[in-house]
Short mmCIF file of C-alpha atoms in Angstrom, two decimals:
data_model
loop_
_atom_site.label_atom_id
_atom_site.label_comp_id
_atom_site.label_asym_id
_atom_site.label_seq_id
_atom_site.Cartn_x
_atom_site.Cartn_y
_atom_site.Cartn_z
CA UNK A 220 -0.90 -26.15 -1.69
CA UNK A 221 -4.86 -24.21 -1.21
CA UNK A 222 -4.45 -21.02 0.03
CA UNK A 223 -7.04 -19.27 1.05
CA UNK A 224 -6.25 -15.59 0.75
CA UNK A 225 -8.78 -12.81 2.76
CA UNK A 226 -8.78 -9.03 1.43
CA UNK A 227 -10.66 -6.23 2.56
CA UNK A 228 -11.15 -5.06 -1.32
CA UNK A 229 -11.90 -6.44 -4.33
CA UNK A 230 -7.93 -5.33 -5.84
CA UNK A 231 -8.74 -5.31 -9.01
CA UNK A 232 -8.08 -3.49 -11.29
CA UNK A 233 -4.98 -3.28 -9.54
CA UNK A 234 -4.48 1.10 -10.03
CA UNK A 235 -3.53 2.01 -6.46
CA UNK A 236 -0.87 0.62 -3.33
CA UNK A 237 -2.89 -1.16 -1.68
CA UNK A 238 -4.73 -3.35 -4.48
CA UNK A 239 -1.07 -3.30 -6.27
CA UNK A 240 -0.05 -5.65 -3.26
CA UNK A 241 -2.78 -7.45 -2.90
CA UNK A 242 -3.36 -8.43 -6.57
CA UNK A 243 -0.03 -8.90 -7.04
CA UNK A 244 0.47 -11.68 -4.38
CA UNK A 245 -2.75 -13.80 -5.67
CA UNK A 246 -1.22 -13.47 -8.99
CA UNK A 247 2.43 -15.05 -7.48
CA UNK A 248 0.63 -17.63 -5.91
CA UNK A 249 -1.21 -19.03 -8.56
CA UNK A 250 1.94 -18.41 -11.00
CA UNK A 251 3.95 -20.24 -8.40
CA UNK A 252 1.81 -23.62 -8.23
CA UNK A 253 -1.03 -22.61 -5.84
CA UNK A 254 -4.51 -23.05 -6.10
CA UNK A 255 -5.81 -19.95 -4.61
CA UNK A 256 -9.43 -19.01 -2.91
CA UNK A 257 -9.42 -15.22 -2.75
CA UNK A 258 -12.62 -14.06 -0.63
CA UNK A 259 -12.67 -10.16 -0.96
CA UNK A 260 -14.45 -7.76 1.14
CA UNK A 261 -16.16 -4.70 -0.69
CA UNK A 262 -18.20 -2.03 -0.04
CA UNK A 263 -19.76 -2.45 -3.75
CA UNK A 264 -21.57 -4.92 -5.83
CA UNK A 265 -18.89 -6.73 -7.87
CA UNK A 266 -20.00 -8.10 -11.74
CA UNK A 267 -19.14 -11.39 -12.51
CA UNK A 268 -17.44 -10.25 -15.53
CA UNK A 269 -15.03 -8.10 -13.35
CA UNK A 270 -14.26 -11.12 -11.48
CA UNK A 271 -13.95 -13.63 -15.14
CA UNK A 272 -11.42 -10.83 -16.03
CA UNK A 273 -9.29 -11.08 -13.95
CA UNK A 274 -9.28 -14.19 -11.59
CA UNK A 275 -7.37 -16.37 -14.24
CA UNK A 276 -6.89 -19.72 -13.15
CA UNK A 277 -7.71 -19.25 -8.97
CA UNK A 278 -11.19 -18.44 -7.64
CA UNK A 279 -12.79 -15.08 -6.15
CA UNK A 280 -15.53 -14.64 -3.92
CA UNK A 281 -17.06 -11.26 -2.79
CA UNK A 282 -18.72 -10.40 0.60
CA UNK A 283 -20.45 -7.13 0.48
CA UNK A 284 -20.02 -5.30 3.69
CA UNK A 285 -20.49 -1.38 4.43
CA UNK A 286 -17.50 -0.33 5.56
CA UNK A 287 -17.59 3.67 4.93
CA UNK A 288 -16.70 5.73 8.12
CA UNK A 289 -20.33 7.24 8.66
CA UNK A 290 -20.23 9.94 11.38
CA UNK A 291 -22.36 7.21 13.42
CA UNK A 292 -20.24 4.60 13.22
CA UNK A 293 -17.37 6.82 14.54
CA UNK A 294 -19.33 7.92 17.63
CA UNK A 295 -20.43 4.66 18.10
CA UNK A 296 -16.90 2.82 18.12
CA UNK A 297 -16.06 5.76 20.20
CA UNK A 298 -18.59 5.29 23.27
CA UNK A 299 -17.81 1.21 23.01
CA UNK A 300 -14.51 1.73 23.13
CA UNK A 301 -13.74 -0.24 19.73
CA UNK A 302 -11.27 0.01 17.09
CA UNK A 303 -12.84 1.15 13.77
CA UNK A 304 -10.60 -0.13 11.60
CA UNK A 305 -11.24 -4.08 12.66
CA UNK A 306 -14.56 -3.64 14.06
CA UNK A 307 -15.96 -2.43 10.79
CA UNK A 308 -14.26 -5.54 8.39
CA UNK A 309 -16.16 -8.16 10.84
CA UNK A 310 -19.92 -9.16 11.02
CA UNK A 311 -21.27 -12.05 13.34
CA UNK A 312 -22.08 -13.93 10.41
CA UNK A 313 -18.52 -13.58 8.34
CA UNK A 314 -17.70 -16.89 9.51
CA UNK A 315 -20.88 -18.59 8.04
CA UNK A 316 -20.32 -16.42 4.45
CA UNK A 317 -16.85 -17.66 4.35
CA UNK A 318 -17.67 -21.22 4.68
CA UNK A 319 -20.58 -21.03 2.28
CA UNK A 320 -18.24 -19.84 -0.57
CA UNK A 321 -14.88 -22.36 0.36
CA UNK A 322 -14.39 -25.36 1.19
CA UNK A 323 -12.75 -25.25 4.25
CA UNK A 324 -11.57 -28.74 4.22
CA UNK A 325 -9.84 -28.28 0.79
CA UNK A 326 -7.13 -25.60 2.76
CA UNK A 327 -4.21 -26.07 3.66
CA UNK A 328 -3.12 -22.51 4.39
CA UNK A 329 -5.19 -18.81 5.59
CA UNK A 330 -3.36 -15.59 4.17
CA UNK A 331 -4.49 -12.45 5.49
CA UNK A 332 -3.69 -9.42 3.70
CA UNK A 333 -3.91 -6.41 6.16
CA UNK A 334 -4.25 -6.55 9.85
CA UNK A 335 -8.32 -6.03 9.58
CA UNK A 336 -8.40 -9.74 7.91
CA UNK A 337 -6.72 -11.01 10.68
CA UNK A 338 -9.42 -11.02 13.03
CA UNK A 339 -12.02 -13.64 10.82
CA UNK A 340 -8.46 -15.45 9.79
CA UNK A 341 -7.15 -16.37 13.37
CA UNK A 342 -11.50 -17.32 14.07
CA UNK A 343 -11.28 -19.62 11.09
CA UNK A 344 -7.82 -20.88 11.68
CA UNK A 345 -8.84 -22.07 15.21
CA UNK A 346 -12.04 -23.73 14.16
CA UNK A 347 -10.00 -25.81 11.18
CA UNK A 348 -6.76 -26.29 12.78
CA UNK A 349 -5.31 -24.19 9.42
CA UNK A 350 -1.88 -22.39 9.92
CA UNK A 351 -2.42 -18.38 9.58
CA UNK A 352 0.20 -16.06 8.44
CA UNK A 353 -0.81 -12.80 8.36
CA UNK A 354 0.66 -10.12 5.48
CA UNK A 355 1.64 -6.64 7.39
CA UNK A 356 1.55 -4.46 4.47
CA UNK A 357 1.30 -1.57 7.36
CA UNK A 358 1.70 -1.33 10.82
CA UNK A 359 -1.49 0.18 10.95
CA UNK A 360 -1.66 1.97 14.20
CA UNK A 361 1.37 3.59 13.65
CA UNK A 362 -0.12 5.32 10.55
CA UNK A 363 -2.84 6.16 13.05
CA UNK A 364 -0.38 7.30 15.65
CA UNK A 365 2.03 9.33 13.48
CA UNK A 366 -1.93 11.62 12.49
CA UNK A 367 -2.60 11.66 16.01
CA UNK A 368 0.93 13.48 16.89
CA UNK A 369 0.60 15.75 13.78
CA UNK A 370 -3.24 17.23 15.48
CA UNK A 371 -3.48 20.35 17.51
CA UNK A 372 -3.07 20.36 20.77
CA UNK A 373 -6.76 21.93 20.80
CA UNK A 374 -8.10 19.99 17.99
CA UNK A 375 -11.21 17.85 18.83
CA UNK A 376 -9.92 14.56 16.23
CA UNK A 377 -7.50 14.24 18.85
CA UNK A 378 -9.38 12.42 21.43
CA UNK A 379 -11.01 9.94 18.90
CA UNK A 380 -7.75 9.28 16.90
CA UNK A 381 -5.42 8.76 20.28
CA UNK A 382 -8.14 6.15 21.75
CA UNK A 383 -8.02 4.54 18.24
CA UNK A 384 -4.18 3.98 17.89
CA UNK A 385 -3.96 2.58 21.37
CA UNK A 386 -6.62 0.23 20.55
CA UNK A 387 -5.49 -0.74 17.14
CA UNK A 388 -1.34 -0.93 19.04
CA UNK A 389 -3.11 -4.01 21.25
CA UNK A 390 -5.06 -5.76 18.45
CA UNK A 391 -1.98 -5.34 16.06
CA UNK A 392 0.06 -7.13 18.89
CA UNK A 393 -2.38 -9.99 19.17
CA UNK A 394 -3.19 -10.70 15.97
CA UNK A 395 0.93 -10.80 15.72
CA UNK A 396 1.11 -13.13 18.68
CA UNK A 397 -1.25 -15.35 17.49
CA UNK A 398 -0.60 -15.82 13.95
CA UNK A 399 1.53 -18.62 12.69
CA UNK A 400 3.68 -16.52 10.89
CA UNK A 401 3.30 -12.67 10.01
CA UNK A 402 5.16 -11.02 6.73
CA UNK A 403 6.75 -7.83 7.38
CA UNK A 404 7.36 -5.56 4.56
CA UNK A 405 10.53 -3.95 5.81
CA UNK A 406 13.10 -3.95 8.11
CA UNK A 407 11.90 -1.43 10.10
CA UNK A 408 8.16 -2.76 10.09
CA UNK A 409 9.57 -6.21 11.47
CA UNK A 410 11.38 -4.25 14.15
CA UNK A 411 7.98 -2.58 15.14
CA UNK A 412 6.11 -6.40 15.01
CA UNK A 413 8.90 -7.91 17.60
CA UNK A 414 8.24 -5.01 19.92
CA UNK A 415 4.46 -5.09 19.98
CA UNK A 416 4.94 -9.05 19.82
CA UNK A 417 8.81 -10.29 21.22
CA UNK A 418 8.13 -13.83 20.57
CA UNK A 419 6.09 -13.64 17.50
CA UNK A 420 7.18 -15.20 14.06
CA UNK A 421 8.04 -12.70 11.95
CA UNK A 422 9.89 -12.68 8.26
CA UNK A 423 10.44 -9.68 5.87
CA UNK A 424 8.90 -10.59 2.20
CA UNK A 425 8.87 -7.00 0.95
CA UNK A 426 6.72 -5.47 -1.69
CA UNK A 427 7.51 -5.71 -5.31
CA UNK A 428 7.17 -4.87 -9.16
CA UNK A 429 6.63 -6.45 -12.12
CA UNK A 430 9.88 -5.63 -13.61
CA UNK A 431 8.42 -7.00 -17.32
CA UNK A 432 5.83 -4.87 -16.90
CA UNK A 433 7.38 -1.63 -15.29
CA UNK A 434 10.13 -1.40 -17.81
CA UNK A 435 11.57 2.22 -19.09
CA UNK A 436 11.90 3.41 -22.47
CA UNK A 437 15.03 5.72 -22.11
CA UNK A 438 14.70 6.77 -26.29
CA UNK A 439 11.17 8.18 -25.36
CA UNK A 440 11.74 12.06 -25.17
CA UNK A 441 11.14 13.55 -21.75
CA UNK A 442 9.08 16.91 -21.79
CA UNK A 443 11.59 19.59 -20.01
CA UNK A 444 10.98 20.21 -16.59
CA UNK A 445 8.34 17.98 -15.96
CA UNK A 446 6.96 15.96 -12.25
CA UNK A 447 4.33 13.33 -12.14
CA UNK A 448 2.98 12.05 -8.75
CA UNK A 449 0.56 9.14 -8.94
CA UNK A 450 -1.76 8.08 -5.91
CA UNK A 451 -4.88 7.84 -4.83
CA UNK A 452 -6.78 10.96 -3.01
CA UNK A 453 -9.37 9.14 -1.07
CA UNK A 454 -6.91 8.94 1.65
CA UNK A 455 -7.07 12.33 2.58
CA UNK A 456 -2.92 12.22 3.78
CA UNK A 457 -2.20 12.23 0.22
CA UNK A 458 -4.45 15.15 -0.67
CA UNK A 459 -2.72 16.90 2.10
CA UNK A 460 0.94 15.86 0.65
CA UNK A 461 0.08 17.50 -2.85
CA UNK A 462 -1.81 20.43 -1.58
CA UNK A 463 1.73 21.21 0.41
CA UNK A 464 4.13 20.69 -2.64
CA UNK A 465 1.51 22.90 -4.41
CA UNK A 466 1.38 25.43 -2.40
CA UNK A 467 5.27 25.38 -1.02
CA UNK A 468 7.45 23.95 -3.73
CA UNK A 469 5.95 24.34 -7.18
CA UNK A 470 5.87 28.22 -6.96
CA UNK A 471 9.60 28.08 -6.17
CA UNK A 472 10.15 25.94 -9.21
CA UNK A 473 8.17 28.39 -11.18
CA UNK A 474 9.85 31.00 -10.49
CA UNK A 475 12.88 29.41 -11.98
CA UNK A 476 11.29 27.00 -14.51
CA UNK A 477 8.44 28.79 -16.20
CA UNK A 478 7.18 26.07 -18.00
CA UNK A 479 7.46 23.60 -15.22
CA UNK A 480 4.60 21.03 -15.33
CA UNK A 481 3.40 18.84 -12.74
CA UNK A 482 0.99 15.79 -13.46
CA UNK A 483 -1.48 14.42 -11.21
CA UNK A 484 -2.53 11.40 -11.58
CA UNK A 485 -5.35 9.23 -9.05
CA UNK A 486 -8.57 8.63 -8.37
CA UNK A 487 -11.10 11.23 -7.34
CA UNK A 488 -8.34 14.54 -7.28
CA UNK A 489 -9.88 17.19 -5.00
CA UNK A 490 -10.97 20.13 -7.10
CA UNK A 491 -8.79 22.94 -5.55
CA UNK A 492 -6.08 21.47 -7.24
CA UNK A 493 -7.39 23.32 -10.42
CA UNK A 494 -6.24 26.51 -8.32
CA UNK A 495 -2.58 26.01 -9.77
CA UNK A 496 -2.90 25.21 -13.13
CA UNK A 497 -1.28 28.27 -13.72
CA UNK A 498 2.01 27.30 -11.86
CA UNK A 499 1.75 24.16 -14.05
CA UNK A 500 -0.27 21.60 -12.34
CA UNK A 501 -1.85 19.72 -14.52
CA UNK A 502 -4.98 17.38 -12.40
CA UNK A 503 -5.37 14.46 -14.66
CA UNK A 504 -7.47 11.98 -12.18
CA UNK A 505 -7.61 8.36 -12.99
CA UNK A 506 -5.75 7.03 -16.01
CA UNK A 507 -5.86 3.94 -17.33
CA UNK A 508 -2.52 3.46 -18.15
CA UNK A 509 0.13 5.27 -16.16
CA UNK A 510 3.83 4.00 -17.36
CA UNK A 511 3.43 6.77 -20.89
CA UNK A 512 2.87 9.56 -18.46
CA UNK A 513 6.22 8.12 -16.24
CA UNK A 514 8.49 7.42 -19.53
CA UNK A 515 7.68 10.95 -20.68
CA UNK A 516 8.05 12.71 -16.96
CA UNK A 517 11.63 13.51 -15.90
CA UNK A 518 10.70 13.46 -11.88
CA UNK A 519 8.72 11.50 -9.96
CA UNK A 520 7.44 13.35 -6.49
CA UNK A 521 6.53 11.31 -3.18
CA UNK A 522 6.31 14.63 -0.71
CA UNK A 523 3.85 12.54 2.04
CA UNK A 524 4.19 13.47 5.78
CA UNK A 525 2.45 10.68 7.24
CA UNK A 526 2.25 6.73 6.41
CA UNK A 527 3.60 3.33 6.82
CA UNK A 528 4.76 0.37 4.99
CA UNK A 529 6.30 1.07 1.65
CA UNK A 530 5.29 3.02 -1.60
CA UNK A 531 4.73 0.96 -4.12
CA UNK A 532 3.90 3.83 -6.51
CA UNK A 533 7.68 5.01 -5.55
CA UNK A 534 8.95 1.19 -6.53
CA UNK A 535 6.85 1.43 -10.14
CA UNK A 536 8.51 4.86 -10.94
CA UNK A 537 12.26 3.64 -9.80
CA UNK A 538 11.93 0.56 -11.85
CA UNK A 539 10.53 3.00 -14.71
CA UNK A 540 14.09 4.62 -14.35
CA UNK A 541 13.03 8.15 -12.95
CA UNK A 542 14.69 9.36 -10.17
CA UNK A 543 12.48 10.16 -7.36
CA UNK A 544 12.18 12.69 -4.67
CA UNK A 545 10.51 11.87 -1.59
CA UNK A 546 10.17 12.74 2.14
CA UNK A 547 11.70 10.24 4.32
CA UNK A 548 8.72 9.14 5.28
CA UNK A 549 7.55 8.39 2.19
CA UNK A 550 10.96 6.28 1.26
CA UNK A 551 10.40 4.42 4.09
CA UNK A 552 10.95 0.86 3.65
CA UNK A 553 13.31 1.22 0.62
CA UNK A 554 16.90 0.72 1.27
CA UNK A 555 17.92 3.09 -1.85
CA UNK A 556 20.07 5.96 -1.56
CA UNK A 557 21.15 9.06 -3.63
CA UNK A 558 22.97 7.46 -5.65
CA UNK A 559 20.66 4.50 -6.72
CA UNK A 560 17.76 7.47 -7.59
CA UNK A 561 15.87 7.72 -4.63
CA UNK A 562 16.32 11.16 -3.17
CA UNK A 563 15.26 11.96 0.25
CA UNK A 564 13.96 16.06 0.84
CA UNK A 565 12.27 17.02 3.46
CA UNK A 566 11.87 20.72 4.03
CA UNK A 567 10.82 23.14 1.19
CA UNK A 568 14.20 24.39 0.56
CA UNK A 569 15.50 20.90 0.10
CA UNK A 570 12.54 19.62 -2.38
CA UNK A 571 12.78 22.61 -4.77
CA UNK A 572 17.12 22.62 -4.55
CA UNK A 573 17.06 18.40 -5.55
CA UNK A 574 14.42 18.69 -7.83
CA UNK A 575 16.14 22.01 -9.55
CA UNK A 576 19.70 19.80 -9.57
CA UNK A 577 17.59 17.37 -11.56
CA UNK A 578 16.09 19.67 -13.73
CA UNK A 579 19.19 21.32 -14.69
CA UNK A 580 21.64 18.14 -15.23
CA UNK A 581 20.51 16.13 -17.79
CA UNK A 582 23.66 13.40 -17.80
CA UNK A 583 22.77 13.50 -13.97
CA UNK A 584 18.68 12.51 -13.94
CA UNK A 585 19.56 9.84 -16.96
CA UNK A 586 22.11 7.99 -14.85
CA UNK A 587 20.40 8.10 -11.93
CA UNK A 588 16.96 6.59 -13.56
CA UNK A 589 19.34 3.64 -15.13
CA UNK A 590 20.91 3.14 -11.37
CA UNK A 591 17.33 3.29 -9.72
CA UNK A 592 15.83 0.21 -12.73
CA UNK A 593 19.13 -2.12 -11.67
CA UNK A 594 18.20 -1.45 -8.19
CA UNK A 595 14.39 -2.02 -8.35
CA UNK A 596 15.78 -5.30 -10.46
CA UNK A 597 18.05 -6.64 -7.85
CA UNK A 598 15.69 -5.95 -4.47
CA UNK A 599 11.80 -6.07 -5.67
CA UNK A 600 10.45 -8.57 -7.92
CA UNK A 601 6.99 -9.88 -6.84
CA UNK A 602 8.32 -13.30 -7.92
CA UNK A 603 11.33 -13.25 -4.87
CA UNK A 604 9.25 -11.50 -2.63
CA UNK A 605 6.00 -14.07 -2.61
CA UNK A 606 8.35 -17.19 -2.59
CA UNK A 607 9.53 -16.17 0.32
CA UNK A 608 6.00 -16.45 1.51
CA UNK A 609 5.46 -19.52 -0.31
CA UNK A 610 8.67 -21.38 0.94
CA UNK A 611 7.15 -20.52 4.76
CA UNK A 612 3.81 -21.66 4.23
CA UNK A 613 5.08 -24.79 2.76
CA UNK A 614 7.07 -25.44 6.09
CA UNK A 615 4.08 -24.74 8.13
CA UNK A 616 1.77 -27.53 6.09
CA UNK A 617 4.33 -29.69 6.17
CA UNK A 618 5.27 -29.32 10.16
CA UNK A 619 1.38 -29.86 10.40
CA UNK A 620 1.25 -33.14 8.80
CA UNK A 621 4.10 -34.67 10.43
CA UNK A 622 2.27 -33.39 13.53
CA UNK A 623 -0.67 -35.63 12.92
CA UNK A 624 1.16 -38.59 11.94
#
């Protein structure tokens, strides 16, 4: 089977959620027996070496597009009444690039990654007679809804952000609709796709890890006291979940644990982090390798307010056998409890008490990371997860040649 697989980012290297997922299904596909056309959008020349390095055996094309939210875009989408999020991952001409780089007749199968692929994917699956499915890795105007409810009742984002949602609700529901098949990456996320689209054709085929990869080292010794958190701080919700556990929790903790440390790791860290290094933050940025910094970290911290989908950073540190303590919003998606590592706190007073238990039992946080790697190895492997894709796609070529027959 040719799949032809549409991203709005070059996701390589693969160092944050969203290029995690992405990579990681091209990868399964091609391990799995696919020939695989990637076609990535991207702000940003991409070298040909980049691409050599990691493309293995499939084939990636870029289309440079400017994507960045300018102020006059946003104004612009505003007075036309447009949602920014698709509007600005589709030119007139997309179509024409597409087809210049694949070989449309060669495919048997469109995969969209992200509901702003869907768009060009359900354009090109109409003109070829190509099944779509489309990957949900968010329901994306729910992310946009839940920042909408957490405004001001006076502040002036709230106008822009509530047209946006609505917008992006009705697209979402479409693009659902009118897909072949759409990938849901929880429970709860297919629930939300049947109610914007009843009749639509929707399967879970959750995110996962690569459990080779992501494996612990329990003899390693683990500095006292310590958190990591690893994300990505372009998307301003996580700035805003680490500036609250820095200003709220870590004083508590302290207080209590003098030499408490707290490393954060991601791209482009906002400098007033540096503000706490005295309460034991510790801003590292981008790393190239994160799993030392997890096998040497007691706790991993997830304290986000606002979101969708699943964490995949969250799946990387349970399969790395740390226990982690996140919001609920943040565990979204995974169906782990207490007792399988994956704390849930969601007040101040309930992140410093479950990290402090933590700290203070040692037999407690080691049997908790070995229950949290069994459970990571029993519900998310990449390798389950994509076949389930795989298997559907299959049934959809195969429905269409007997079709033609």
């Amino acid at each position: 089977m040719r799949i032809l697989q549409l991203t709005p980012q070059f996701p390589f290297p693969p160092d944050d959620g969203g290029r995690i997922g992405i990579a990681n299904i091209y990868y399964e596909f091609l391990e799995q027996g696919n020939d695989v056309d990637m076609v990535s959008m991207s702000r940003f020349p991409i070298k040909q070496s980049e691409i050599e390095k990691y493309k293995k055996n499939g084939n990636i094309s870029i289309i440079e597009m400017d994507t960045k939210n300018t102020k006059f875009r946003v104004i612009s989408y505003f007075l036309k009444n447009k949602s920014l999020y698709i509007e600005k991952q589709y030119t007139s001409d997309l179509i024409n690039k597409i087809e210049s780089l694949v070989d449309m007749s060669l495919i048997d199968v469109i995969h969209a990654d992200h509901s702003n692929m869907a768009r060009v994917a359900l354009e090109l699956s109409e003109k070829y007679r190509i099944p779509v499915g489309l990957r949900l890795h968010n329901i994306e105007y729910l992310i946009w809804k839940r920042f909408f409810e957490g405004l001001g009742k006076f502040n002036p984002k709230r106008v822009f952000i509530g047209q946006q949602y609505k917008l992006l609700k009705k697209l979402e529901a479409k693009f659902i609709s009118d897909s072949d098949i759409s990938f849901a990456i929880t429970k709860e996320d297919k629930r939300r796709a049947l109610e914007l689209s009843p009749k639509a054709n929707v399967v879970i085929a959750s995110a996962g890890v690569d459990i080779e990869d992501w494996k612990p080292n329990f003899s390693v010794f683990k500095e006292p006291f310590s958190l990591v958190i690893a994300t990505t701080f372009n998307w301003f919700h996580n700035v805003n979940a680490v500036h609250w556990f820095l200003d709220n929790v870590l004083p508590i903790l302290n207080s209590k644990y003098p030499n408490v440390t707290l490393k954060i790791i991601g791209k482009n860290p906002p400098s007033i982090f540096d503000n706490y290094a005295e309460l034991g933050a510790n801003k590292l940025g981008y790393v190239d390798k994160v799993k030392p910094y997890f096998n040497s970290t007691q706790v991993y911290i997830a304290p986000l307010f606002v979101g969708g989908g699943i964490r995949i950073k969250i799946l990387e540190a349970l399969s790395m056998g740390l226990p982690v303590v996140a919001t609920d919003m943040s565990a979204e998606g995974i169906d782990a409890d207490e007792s399988q590592g994956l704390i849930r706190a969601n007040s101040i007073e309930e992140y410093s008490h479950e990290i402090s238990k933590l700290f203070d039992d040692d037999v407690l946080r080691v049997e908790l990371g070995k229950k949290a790697r069994k459970f990571i190895e029993d519900n998310h492997t990449w390798k389950s997860n994509v076949k389930i894709m795989i298997v559907e796609y299959t049934k959809l070529v195969s429905s269409k040649k007997s079709k033609a027959l």
